[in-house]
Amino acid sequence: MKTFIKVIEIWVPDKERTQLEFGSGLYGPLTEFKSASEQQHFAFDEGLPGKAWATGHPVVLTRFEQSYFKRTVAAQKAGLTCGIALPIFSGDFLLAVVVFLCGDDEDHAGAIEVWCNDPANRDTLRVMDGYYGTLKHFENISRQVNMPKGEGLPGLAWATGMPVLMEDISKLTEFSRAADAQQAGITTGIGIPVVNSNEETYVMTFLSAKATPIAKRIQIWIPEGKQLVCRQGHSKNSNNLAEMFETITVSKGDGALGRVWLTGMPIISGNQEESEYNPELDSLSSMLAIPVIEQGRLKAIVTFLF
């Protein structure tokens, strides 16, 4: 099954906190690009990870040519055309930067959006930037939308301060672009609030189409007392092992999810760099876990299973 995202990387501050170094990554068959990336370093405001560090919010780069992207030649060779960087902060303290890289296949449908406060109206969100693959009409509609707090996918994530997962989007009155999503073939979306130390509001939305879903499975985990529990999960294809996993609880520090809770650090699990994984999920091969942190406290973990 093709997925919308081709490469995922985690970049972490070095010991001196003067630059970002390679933490881990998911590259699939793109081994040459992997080799070109592992030795890279990014100073503050350098390259895509450094830009997200400097701005303090998610950054979308829709073309690499003649930009600040440092690996343009290698990316072109690998068929990668767009990058999105998500910084993970605890207050002013940068924990890591998660980078998503996408390609330009003809059937590459879906979207990753960054919403932020409209300067003219602090009570609404607008698309700051986004990548929509082949969905040009949906992109044009989305860039014209004002999203009030509490409405639509980004508005609900803003209002609750929590990740929001919507399935069967085209049938939901809560999704303000339902008719356009149906026309574009978008079926599922997740909105993730991005909190930094400033007063700006940012929400990242991942919109998944049937042919090229964002991931095989998406889950939202919430700390309840001394345990993490799976609040919600979505899968394009039913997977009994994953569904069984969602009935268990996770203690702080135990396994990949428990380490995200303990450290606040995003984790890529189940690949060569991170071989440990919950045995119930071996058939899903790889997982990205993203923490949602507010005022130094973990509020949720969003997992993408590949």
CSV table of C-alpha atoms in Angstrom, one decimal:
chain,number,residue,atom,x,y,z
A,1,MET,CA,0.0,0.0,0.0
A,2,LYS,CA,1.3,3.4,-0.9
A,3,THR,CA,1.4,6.1,1.8
A,4,PHE,CA,1.3,9.8,1.3
A,5,ILE,CA,4.5,10.4,3.4
A,6,LYS,CA,7.7,8.9,1.9
A,7,VAL,CA,10.2,9.7,4.6
A,8,ILE,CA,10.1,10.6,8.3
A,9,GLU,CA,13.1,11.9,10.3
A,10,ILE,CA,13.7,13.0,13.9
A,11,TRP,CA,16.4,15.6,14.5
A,12,VAL,CA,17.6,16.3,18.0
A,13,PRO,CA,19.8,19.0,19.6
A,14,ASP,CA,23.4,17.9,20.1
A,15,LYS,CA,25.0,18.1,23.6
A,16,GLU,CA,26.0,21.7,23.2
A,17,ARG,CA,22.5,22.6,21.8
A,18,THR,CA,24.2,24.5,19.0
A,19,GLN,CA,22.9,22.3,16.1
A,20,LEU,CA,20.5,19.5,15.3
A,21,GLU,CA,21.8,16.0,14.6
A,22,PHE,CA,20.2,12.9,13.1
A,23,GLY,CA,18.2,11.0,15.6
A,24,SER,CA,16.3,8.3,13.6
A,25,GLY,CA,14.4,7.9,10.4
A,26,LEU,CA,12.1,5.9,8.2
A,27,TYR,CA,13.2,5.9,4.6
A,28,GLY,CA,11.6,2.8,3.1
A,29,PRO,CA,13.5,1.9,-0.1
A,30,LEU,CA,15.2,5.3,-0.3
A,31,THR,CA,18.6,4.0,1.0
A,32,GLU,CA,20.7,6.6,-0.9
A,33,PHE,CA,18.8,9.5,0.5
A,34,LYS,CA,19.1,7.9,4.0
A,35,SER,CA,22.9,7.7,3.6
A,36,ALA,CA,22.9,11.3,2.5
A,37,SER,CA,20.9,12.4,5.5
A,38,GLU,CA,22.4,10.5,8.4
A,39,GLN,CA,25.6,12.6,8.6
A,40,GLN,CA,23.9,16.0,8.2
A,41,HIS,CA,23.8,18.6,10.9
A,42,PHE,CA,21.6,21.7,11.0
A,43,ALA,CA,22.4,24.9,12.9
A,44,PHE,CA,19.8,27.2,14.3
A,45,ASP,CA,17.7,28.5,11.3
A,46,GLU,CA,19.6,26.3,8.8
A,47,GLY,CA,17.8,23.9,6.5
A,48,LEU,CA,14.3,22.7,7.1
A,49,PRO,CA,14.8,21.3,10.7
A,50,GLY,CA,16.8,24.4,11.7
A,51,LYS,CA,14.1,26.7,10.3
A,52,ALA,CA,11.4,25.0,12.4
A,53,TRP,CA,13.7,25.4,15.4
A,54,ALA,CA,14.2,29.1,14.8
A,55,THR,CA,10.6,30.0,14.0
A,56,GLY,CA,9.1,27.9,16.8
A,57,HIS,CA,6.3,26.6,14.7
A,58,PRO,CA,5.7,24.0,11.9
A,59,VAL,CA,7.2,24.9,8.6
A,60,VAL,CA,6.1,23.8,5.1
A,61,LEU,CA,8.5,23.9,2.1
A,62,THR,CA,6.6,23.1,-1.1
A,63,ARG,CA,9.6,23.2,-3.4
A,64,PHE,CA,13.3,22.5,-2.7
A,65,GLU,CA,14.9,24.2,-5.7
A,66,GLN,CA,16.5,27.5,-4.9
A,67,SER,CA,15.4,27.2,-1.3
A,68,TYR,CA,17.1,26.8,2.1
A,69,PHE,CA,16.7,23.0,1.8
A,70,LYS,CA,20.2,21.5,2.1
A,71,ARG,CA,19.7,18.1,0.4
A,72,THR,CA,18.0,19.2,-2.8
A,73,VAL,CA,20.0,17.0,-5.2
A,74,ALA,CA,19.6,13.9,-3.1
A,75,ALA,CA,15.9,14.6,-2.6
A,76,GLN,CA,15.4,15.1,-6.4
A,77,LYS,CA,17.1,11.8,-7.1
A,78,ALA,CA,14.8,10.1,-4.5
A,79,GLY,CA,11.6,11.7,-6.0
A,80,LEU,CA,11.0,13.9,-3.0
A,81,THR,CA,9.6,17.3,-3.6
A,82,CYS,CA,8.1,18.7,-0.4
A,83,GLY,CA,9.0,18.9,3.3
A,84,ILE,CA,7.1,19.7,6.5
A,85,ALA,CA,9.0,20.2,9.8
A,86,LEU,CA,7.2,19.9,13.2
A,87,PRO,CA,9.2,21.2,16.2
A,88,ILE,CA,8.5,19.7,19.6
A,89,PHE,CA,8.9,22.1,22.5
A,90,SER,CA,8.5,22.0,26.2
A,91,GLY,CA,8.2,25.7,27.0
A,92,ASP,CA,11.2,27.3,25.3
A,93,PHE,CA,13.1,24.1,25.4
A,94,LEU,CA,13.4,22.3,22.0
A,95,LEU,CA,13.2,18.6,22.4
A,96,ALA,CA,13.3,17.5,18.7
A,97,VAL,CA,12.1,18.3,15.2
A,98,VAL,CA,10.1,15.8,13.2
A,99,VAL,CA,10.4,16.1,9.4
A,100,PHE,CA,8.0,14.6,6.9
A,101,LEU,CA,9.1,14.4,3.2
A,102,CYS,CA,6.6,13.7,0.4
A,103,GLY,CA,6.8,13.0,-3.3
A,104,ASP,CA,5.0,14.0,-6.4
A,105,ASP,CA,3.4,10.8,-7.8
A,106,GLU,CA,0.5,11.4,-10.1
A,107,ASP,CA,-1.9,9.6,-7.7
A,108,HIS,CA,-0.3,11.3,-4.6
A,109,ALA,CA,-3.5,12.6,-3.0
A,110,GLY,CA,-3.9,13.9,0.5
A,111,ALA,CA,-2.8,16.9,2.5
A,112,ILE,CA,-0.7,18.2,5.4
A,113,GLU,CA,-1.7,21.6,6.5
A,114,VAL,CA,-0.4,24.2,9.0
A,115,TRP,CA,-3.1,26.4,10.4
A,116,CYS,CA,-2.4,29.6,12.5
A,117,ASN,CA,-4.2,32.5,14.0
A,118,ASP,CA,-5.5,35.0,11.4
A,119,PRO,CA,-3.7,38.3,12.4
A,120,ALA,CA,-6.9,40.2,11.4
A,121,ASN,CA,-9.0,38.0,13.6
A,122,ARG,CA,-7.4,36.2,16.5
A,123,ASP,CA,-10.5,34.0,17.0
A,124,THR,CA,-10.1,32.2,13.7
A,125,LEU,CA,-7.5,30.1,12.0
A,126,ARG,CA,-6.3,30.2,8.4
A,127,VAL,CA,-4.0,27.9,6.4
A,128,MET,CA,-0.5,29.3,6.8
A,129,ASP,CA,0.8,26.8,4.3
A,130,GLY,CA,0.3,23.2,3.3
A,131,TYR,CA,1.1,20.4,0.8
A,132,TYR,CA,-1.9,18.9,-1.1
A,133,GLY,CA,-0.3,16.6,-3.6
A,134,THR,CA,-2.5,16.5,-6.7
A,135,LEU,CA,-5.6,18.1,-4.9
A,136,LYS,CA,-5.3,21.5,-6.4
A,137,HIS,CA,-9.0,22.4,-6.2
A,138,PHE,CA,-9.1,21.3,-2.5
A,139,GLU,CA,-6.0,23.4,-1.9
A,140,ASN,CA,-7.6,26.5,-3.4
A,141,ILE,CA,-10.7,26.0,-1.3
A,142,SER,CA,-8.7,25.4,1.9
A,143,ARG,CA,-6.6,28.5,1.5
A,144,GLN,CA,-9.7,30.7,1.5
A,145,VAL,CA,-11.3,29.2,4.6
A,146,ASN,CA,-11.5,31.0,8.0
A,147,MET,CA,-11.9,28.4,10.7
A,148,PRO,CA,-13.5,29.6,14.0
A,149,LYS,CA,-12.3,28.2,17.3
A,150,GLY,CA,-14.2,25.0,18.0
A,151,GLU,CA,-15.3,24.4,14.4
A,152,GLY,CA,-13.8,22.0,11.8
A,153,LEU,CA,-10.8,19.8,12.4
A,154,PRO,CA,-8.3,22.5,13.2
A,155,GLY,CA,-10.8,24.6,15.2
A,156,LEU,CA,-11.7,21.6,17.4
A,157,ALA,CA,-8.0,20.8,18.0
A,158,TRP,CA,-7.5,24.5,19.0
A,159,ALA,CA,-10.5,24.6,21.3
A,160,THR,CA,-9.7,21.3,23.1
A,161,GLY,CA,-5.9,21.6,23.1
A,162,MET,CA,-6.0,17.9,22.1
A,163,PRO,CA,-5.5,15.8,19.0
A,164,VAL,CA,-8.7,15.3,17.1
A,165,LEU,CA,-9.3,12.3,14.8
A,166,MET,CA,-12.2,12.3,12.3
A,167,GLU,CA,-13.3,9.4,10.2
A,168,ASP,CA,-15.7,9.4,7.2
A,169,ILE,CA,-15.0,13.2,6.9
A,170,SER,CA,-17.3,13.6,3.9
A,171,LYS,CA,-20.3,12.7,6.0
A,172,LEU,CA,-19.5,14.8,9.0
A,173,THR,CA,-21.2,18.2,9.6
A,174,GLU,CA,-18.3,19.1,12.0
A,175,PHE,CA,-15.9,19.1,9.0
A,176,SER,CA,-16.6,22.4,7.2
A,177,ARG,CA,-15.0,21.2,3.9
A,178,ALA,CA,-16.9,17.9,3.8
A,179,ALA,CA,-18.3,18.3,0.3
A,180,ASP,CA,-14.9,19.3,-1.0
A,181,ALA,CA,-13.2,16.4,0.8
A,182,GLN,CA,-15.6,13.9,-0.7
A,183,GLN,CA,-14.8,15.3,-4.2
A,184,ALA,CA,-11.1,15.0,-3.4
A,185,GLY,CA,-11.4,11.5,-2.0
A,186,ILE,CA,-10.3,12.5,1.5
A,187,THR,CA,-11.7,10.1,4.1
A,188,THR,CA,-9.8,10.6,7.4
A,189,GLY,CA,-8.2,13.5,9.2
A,190,ILE,CA,-6.3,14.2,12.4
A,191,GLY,CA,-5.6,17.6,13.8
A,192,ILE,CA,-2.6,18.1,16.2
A,193,PRO,CA,-2.3,21.3,18.3
A,194,VAL,CA,1.2,22.7,18.4
A,195,VAL,CA,2.1,24.6,21.5
A,196,ASN,CA,5.1,26.9,22.0
A,197,SER,CA,5.9,29.6,24.5
A,198,ASN,CA,4.4,32.4,22.4
A,199,GLU,CA,0.8,33.3,22.1
A,200,GLU,CA,0.4,32.1,18.5
A,201,THR,CA,-1.9,29.2,17.9
A,202,TYR,CA,-0.8,26.5,15.4
A,203,VAL,CA,-2.6,23.3,14.4
A,204,MET,CA,-1.2,20.6,12.0
A,205,THR,CA,-3.8,18.6,10.1
A,206,PHE,CA,-3.1,15.4,8.2
A,207,LEU,CA,-5.8,14.5,5.7
A,208,SER,CA,-5.8,11.0,4.3
A,209,ALA,CA,-7.1,9.8,1.0
A,210,LYS,CA,-8.1,6.2,0.2
A,211,ALA,CA,-5.4,5.5,-2.4
A,212,THR,CA,-2.5,7.1,-0.5
A,213,PRO,CA,-3.3,7.2,3.2
A,214,ILE,CA,-1.2,9.1,5.6
A,215,ALA,CA,-0.5,5.8,7.5
A,216,LYS,CA,-1.8,2.3,7.8
A,217,ARG,CA,-3.2,3.2,11.2
A,218,ILE,CA,-3.5,6.3,13.4
A,219,GLN,CA,-4.0,6.2,17.2
A,220,ILE,CA,-4.4,8.8,20.0
A,221,TRP,CA,-3.1,7.8,23.4
A,222,ILE,CA,-4.0,9.7,26.6
A,223,PRO,CA,-2.5,9.5,30.0
A,224,GLU,CA,-5.0,8.4,32.6
A,225,GLY,CA,-3.5,8.2,36.1
A,226,LYS,CA,-0.4,6.0,35.9
A,227,GLN,CA,-1.3,4.4,32.5
A,228,LEU,CA,-1.5,5.4,28.9
A,229,VAL,CA,-4.7,4.3,27.2
A,230,CYS,CA,-5.7,4.3,23.5
A,231,ARG,CA,-8.6,6.7,23.2
A,232,GLN,CA,-9.1,6.4,19.5
A,233,GLY,CA,-7.7,4.5,16.5
A,234,HIS,CA,-8.3,4.4,12.8
A,235,SER,CA,-7.2,1.9,10.2
A,236,LYS,CA,-7.7,1.7,6.4
A,237,ASN,CA,-7.7,-2.0,6.7
A,238,SER,CA,-8.7,-3.8,9.9
A,239,ASN,CA,-5.8,-5.3,11.8
A,240,ASN,CA,-6.7,-7.6,14.7
A,241,LEU,CA,-3.3,-7.3,16.3
A,242,ALA,CA,-3.5,-3.5,16.3
A,243,GLU,CA,-7.0,-3.6,17.7
A,244,MET,CA,-5.9,-5.9,20.4
A,245,PHE,CA,-3.0,-3.6,21.2
A,246,GLU,CA,-5.5,-0.8,21.8
A,247,THR,CA,-7.1,-2.7,24.6
A,248,ILE,CA,-3.9,-2.7,26.7
A,249,THR,CA,-2.4,0.0,28.9
A,250,VAL,CA,1.1,1.3,28.9
A,251,SER,CA,3.1,2.4,32.0
A,252,LYS,CA,5.5,5.4,32.0
A,253,GLY,CA,8.9,4.3,30.7
A,254,ASP,CA,7.7,0.9,29.4
A,255,GLY,CA,8.3,0.3,25.7
A,256,ALA,CA,8.3,2.9,23.0
A,257,LEU,CA,5.1,4.7,24.0
A,258,GLY,CA,6.2,4.7,27.7
A,259,ARG,CA,9.5,6.3,26.8
A,260,VAL,CA,7.7,9.1,24.9
A,261,TRP,CA,5.6,9.7,28.0
A,262,LEU,CA,8.7,9.7,30.2
A,263,THR,CA,11.0,11.9,28.1
A,264,GLY,CA,8.6,13.9,25.9
A,265,MET,CA,10.7,12.9,22.9
A,266,PRO,CA,9.1,11.7,19.7
A,267,ILE,CA,10.2,8.2,18.7
A,268,ILE,CA,10.4,6.1,15.6
A,269,SER,CA,10.0,2.4,16.6
A,270,GLY,CA,10.2,-0.9,14.8
A,271,ASN,CA,12.9,0.0,12.2
A,272,GLN,CA,16.6,-0.8,12.1
A,273,GLU,CA,17.5,2.1,14.3
A,274,GLU,CA,14.8,1.2,17.0
A,275,SER,CA,14.3,-2.5,16.9
A,276,GLU,CA,12.3,-2.7,20.2
A,277,TYR,CA,8.6,-2.7,19.6
A,278,ASN,CA,5.5,-4.0,21.3
A,279,PRO,CA,5.3,-7.6,20.1
A,280,GLU,CA,1.6,-7.3,19.4
A,281,LEU,CA,2.3,-4.9,16.6
A,282,ASP,CA,5.2,-6.6,14.7
A,283,SER,CA,3.1,-7.0,11.6
A,284,LEU,CA,2.8,-3.2,11.3
A,285,SER,CA,6.6,-2.9,11.1
A,286,SER,CA,7.1,0.8,12.0
A,287,MET,CA,5.6,3.5,14.2
A,288,LEU,CA,6.1,7.2,14.7
A,289,ALA,CA,4.9,8.6,18.1
A,290,ILE,CA,4.5,12.3,18.5
A,291,PRO,CA,3.9,13.8,21.9
A,292,VAL,CA,1.5,16.7,22.5
A,293,ILE,CA,3.0,18.8,25.3
A,294,GLU,CA,1.5,21.8,27.1
A,295,GLN,CA,3.2,23.7,29.9
A,296,GLY,CA,5.7,20.8,30.4
A,297,ARG,CA,2.9,18.2,30.7
A,298,LEU,CA,2.2,15.4,28.2
A,299,LYS,CA,-1.4,15.7,27.1
A,300,ALA,CA,-1.5,13.0,24.4
A,301,ILE,CA,0.6,10.9,22.1
A,302,VAL,CA,-0.3,10.5,18.4
A,303,THR,CA,1.0,7.4,16.7
A,304,PHE,CA,1.2,6.8,13.0
A,305,LEU,CA,1.7,3.1,12.1
A,306,PHE,CA,3.3,2.1,8.8
